[in-house]
mmCIF file of C-alpha atoms in Angstrom:
data_model
loop_
_atom_site.group_PDB
_atom_site.id
_atom_site.type_symbol
_atom_site.label_atom_id
_atom_site.label_comp_id
_atom_site.label_asym_id
_atom_site.label_seq_id
_atom_site.Cartn_x
_atom_site.Cartn_y
_atom_site.Cartn_z
ATOM 1 C CA MET B 24 0.025 -0.014 0.070
ATOM 2 C CA THR B 25 2.562 2.575 -1.135
ATOM 3 C CA VAL B 26 2.080 5.609 -1.766
ATOM 4 C CA LEU B 27 4.202 7.006 -5.340
ATOM 5 C CA LEU B 28 4.298 10.449 -4.771
ATOM 6 C CA ARG B 29 3.884 10.748 -8.556
ATOM 7 C CA GLU B 30 0.335 9.581 -7.128
ATOM 8 C CA ALA B 31 -0.735 11.517 -4.920
ATOM 9 C CA ILE B 32 0.395 14.570 -7.055
ATOM 10 C CA GLY B 33 -1.719 13.691 -10.080
ATOM 11 C CA ASP B 34 -4.329 13.344 -7.601
ATOM 12 C CA ARG B 35 -4.453 16.796 -5.594
ATOM 13 C CA LEU B 36 -4.009 18.349 -9.349
ATOM 14 C CA ARG B 37 -7.150 15.844 -10.440
ATOM 15 C CA HIS B 38 -9.177 17.381 -7.113
ATOM 16 C CA ALA B 39 -8.507 20.730 -8.131
ATOM 17 C CA ARG B 40 -9.411 20.836 -11.491
ATOM 18 C CA THR B 41 -12.734 18.997 -11.490
ATOM 19 C CA ASN B 42 -13.502 21.067 -8.277
ATOM 20 C CA GLN B 43 -12.906 24.215 -9.730
ATOM 21 C CA ARG B 44 -15.353 22.535 -13.557
ATOM 22 C CA ARG B 45 -12.426 23.011 -15.834
ATOM 23 C CA THR B 46 -10.913 20.524 -18.295
ATOM 24 C CA LEU B 47 -7.812 18.745 -19.278
ATOM 25 C CA ARG B 48 -8.095 21.054 -22.543
ATOM 26 C CA ASP B 49 -8.498 24.308 -20.906
ATOM 27 C CA ILE B 50 -5.663 23.383 -17.893
ATOM 28 C CA SER B 51 -3.517 22.369 -20.535
ATOM 29 C CA ARG B 52 -3.978 24.750 -22.792
ATOM 30 C CA ALA B 53 -2.973 27.252 -19.590
ATOM 31 C CA ALA B 54 0.074 25.605 -18.359
ATOM 32 C CA LYS B 55 1.211 24.904 -21.820
ATOM 33 C CA VAL B 56 1.439 21.734 -21.567
ATOM 34 C CA SER B 57 -0.198 18.894 -23.837
ATOM 35 C CA LEU B 58 -3.514 17.471 -23.093
ATOM 36 C CA GLY B 59 -2.167 14.120 -23.001
ATOM 37 C CA TYR B 60 0.770 14.616 -20.979
ATOM 38 C CA LEU B 61 -1.550 16.832 -18.723
ATOM 39 C CA SER B 62 -3.540 13.313 -18.079
ATOM 40 C CA GLU B 63 -0.416 11.198 -17.988
ATOM 41 C CA VAL B 64 0.605 13.468 -14.911
ATOM 42 C CA GLU B 65 -2.963 13.633 -13.094
ATOM 43 C CA ARG B 66 -3.516 9.838 -13.539
ATOM 44 C CA GLY B 67 -0.087 9.476 -11.827
ATOM 45 C CA GLN B 68 2.039 7.923 -14.328
ATOM 46 C CA LYS B 69 4.485 10.033 -15.061
ATOM 47 C CA GLU B 70 6.548 12.149 -13.080
ATOM 48 C CA ALA B 71 6.288 16.228 -13.635
ATOM 49 C CA SER B 72 8.841 18.792 -13.102
ATOM 50 C CA SER B 73 8.766 21.758 -10.893
ATOM 51 C CA GLU B 74 8.775 24.034 -13.919
ATOM 52 C CA LEU B 75 6.110 22.102 -14.454
ATOM 53 C CA LEU B 76 4.234 21.523 -11.546
ATOM 54 C CA ALA B 77 4.065 25.124 -11.127
ATOM 55 C CA SER B 78 3.026 26.124 -14.331
ATOM 56 C CA ILE B 79 -0.348 23.660 -13.917
ATOM 57 C CA CYS B 80 -0.388 25.455 -10.157
ATOM 58 C CA GLU B 81 -0.721 28.730 -11.394
ATOM 59 C CA ALA B 82 -3.049 27.925 -14.233
ATOM 60 C CA LEU B 83 -5.330 26.147 -11.545
ATOM 61 C CA GLU B 84 -4.604 29.723 -9.139
ATOM 62 C CA LEU B 85 -3.754 26.919 -6.940
ATOM 63 C CA PRO B 86 -0.827 28.033 -5.034
ATOM 64 C CA LEU B 87 2.297 25.104 -5.819
ATOM 65 C CA SER B 88 3.456 25.561 -1.213
ATOM 66 C CA GLU B 89 -0.669 24.863 -1.250
ATOM 67 C CA LEU B 90 -0.523 21.747 -3.524
ATOM 68 C CA LEU B 91 2.644 20.224 -1.872
ATOM 69 C CA HIS B 92 1.544 20.496 1.773
ATOM 70 C CA LYS B 93 -1.692 18.931 0.886
ATOM 71 C CA VAL B 94 -0.167 15.828 -0.680
ATOM 72 C CA ALA B 95 2.502 15.891 2.160
ATOM 73 C CA ALA B 96 -0.748 15.592 4.770
ATOM 74 C CA ASP B 97 -2.477 12.613 1.946
ATOM 75 C CA VAL B 98 1.078 10.830 2.292
ATOM 76 C CA SER B 99 0.981 11.346 5.748
ATOM 77 C CA ALA B 100 -2.512 10.210 6.531
ATOM 78 C CA LEU B 101 -1.826 6.734 4.250
ATOM 79 C CA ASP B 102 1.676 6.027 6.210
ATOM 80 C CA LYS B 103 -0.301 6.315 9.576
ATOM 81 C CA VAL B 104 -3.262 4.253 7.882
ATOM 82 C CA LYS B 105 0.073 1.298 7.210
ATOM 83 C CA GLU B 106 1.127 1.517 9.969
ATOM 84 C CA THR B 107 -1.629 0.895 11.587
ATOM 85 C CA LEU B 108 -2.141 -2.533 9.738
ATOM 86 C CA ASP B 109 1.220 -3.363 9.802
ATOM 87 C CA ARG B 110 0.706 -3.257 14.422
ATOM 88 C CA PRO B 111 -1.933 -5.608 14.934
ATOM 89 C CA GLU B 112 -3.459 -5.501 18.510
ATOM 90 C CA ARG B 113 -3.061 -8.460 20.711
ATOM 91 C CA GLY B 114 -5.629 -11.439 19.107
ATOM 92 C CA ALA B 115 -6.250 -9.909 16.235
ATOM 93 C CA LYS B 116 -5.846 -12.028 13.508
ATOM 94 C CA PRO B 117 -2.453 -11.052 10.672
ATOM 95 C CA VAL B 118 -3.048 -8.121 8.611
ATOM 96 C CA GLU B 119 -3.518 -10.501 5.092
ATOM 97 C CA THR B 120 -6.137 -12.859 7.258
ATOM 98 C CA ALA B 121 -8.310 -10.434 8.092
ATOM 99 C CA THR B 122 -8.396 -7.634 5.320
ATOM 100 C CA ALA B 123 -8.962 -10.566 2.713
ATOM 101 C CA GLU B 124 -11.456 -11.982 4.987
ATOM 102 C CA ARG B 125 -13.499 -8.773 4.134
ATOM 103 C CA GLY B 126 -12.757 -8.039 0.525
ATOM 104 C CA PHE B 127 -10.819 -5.099 1.720
ATOM 105 C CA GLU B 128 -8.252 -4.192 -1.270
ATOM 106 C CA GLY B 129 -6.367 -0.452 -1.113
ATOM 107 C CA GLY B 130 -9.650 1.707 0.494
ATOM 108 C CA ARG B 131 -11.483 4.577 -0.274
ATOM 109 C CA PRO B 132 -12.166 7.723 1.626
ATOM 110 C CA VAL B 133 -15.352 7.443 4.607
ATOM 111 C CA PRO B 134 -18.102 9.544 4.332
ATOM 112 C CA GLU B 135 -16.962 11.328 7.880
ATOM 113 C CA VAL B 136 -14.327 13.380 5.961
ATOM 114 C CA ILE B 137 -15.652 16.923 6.466
ATOM 115 C CA GLY B 138 -15.343 20.025 3.430
ATOM 116 C CA ASN B 139 -13.435 19.427 0.317
ATOM 117 C CA ASP B 140 -10.155 18.998 1.885
ATOM 118 C CA LEU B 141 -8.669 15.621 1.395
ATOM 119 C CA ALA B 142 -5.703 16.116 4.162
ATOM 120 C CA ASP B 143 -8.072 14.754 6.306
ATOM 121 C CA LEU B 144 -8.783 11.259 4.614
ATOM 122 C CA ARG B 145 -9.180 8.345 6.539
ATOM 123 C CA LEU B 146 -9.845 4.536 4.819
ATOM 124 C CA SER B 147 -12.008 2.162 5.373
ATOM 125 C CA PRO B 148 -12.859 -1.500 3.818
ATOM 126 C CA PRO B 149 -15.785 -0.871 0.615
ATOM 127 C CA ARG B 150 -19.441 -1.868 1.503
ATOM 128 C CA MET B 151 -21.601 -4.932 0.107
ATOM 129 C CA SER B 152 -25.257 -4.927 0.489
ATOM 130 C CA THR B 153 -27.549 -7.098 -0.762
ATOM 131 C CA THR B 154 -31.243 -4.863 0.794
ATOM 132 C CA LEU B 155 -32.720 -2.982 -1.684
ATOM 133 C CA ARG B 156 -32.590 0.778 -0.738
ATOM 134 C CA THR B 157 -35.003 1.896 -3.161
ATOM 135 C CA THR B 158 -38.796 1.066 -3.803
ATOM 136 C CA ILE B 159 -39.824 0.753 -7.268
ATOM 137 C CA THR B 160 -43.466 2.470 -7.814
ATOM 138 C CA THR B 161 -46.059 3.262 -11.410
ATOM 139 C CA PRO B 162 -45.873 7.289 -11.018
ATOM 140 C CA GLU B 163 -49.257 8.406 -10.745
ATOM 141 C CA LEU B 164 -51.814 10.102 -12.854
ATOM 142 C CA ALA B 165 -52.511 13.525 -13.110
ATOM 143 C CA ALA B 166 -55.307 15.036 -15.032
ATOM 144 C CA ILE B 167 -55.681 18.233 -17.356
ATOM 145 C CA VAL B 168 -57.934 20.213 -17.579
ATOM 146 C CA ALA B 169 -58.646 23.042 -19.762
ATOM 147 C CA ALA B 170 -60.990 25.463 -19.606
#
């Protein structure tokens, strides 16, 4: 469950862009970087240079220091989760066994996260439910009266 820095940076850049409801094309033009390369940076497939990061952050109107601070907080939170999983409580099953039984792979942000800041990232196992949460009803027909 090691997080690569390029993946954490890419996640934060994509989060900032989508929160602004801007497209990859818009940011790539403003940052003067190819759309394909920007997409690879967001997906964590390419390691962006400091100049490129500065240009993308400027296009997003996001201070580079804020991006780096949030990425550091994300990586730190994931490290704490990893430490917790590596040190099971007395009498607990080994992490590999417990996580395999629960179907836990990676994780996802839990709903307790407040606001848009992923610095408070906490992981929880995926939840599967077999109950139907909505009911299907037939639409009511309304009579239209013409005067």
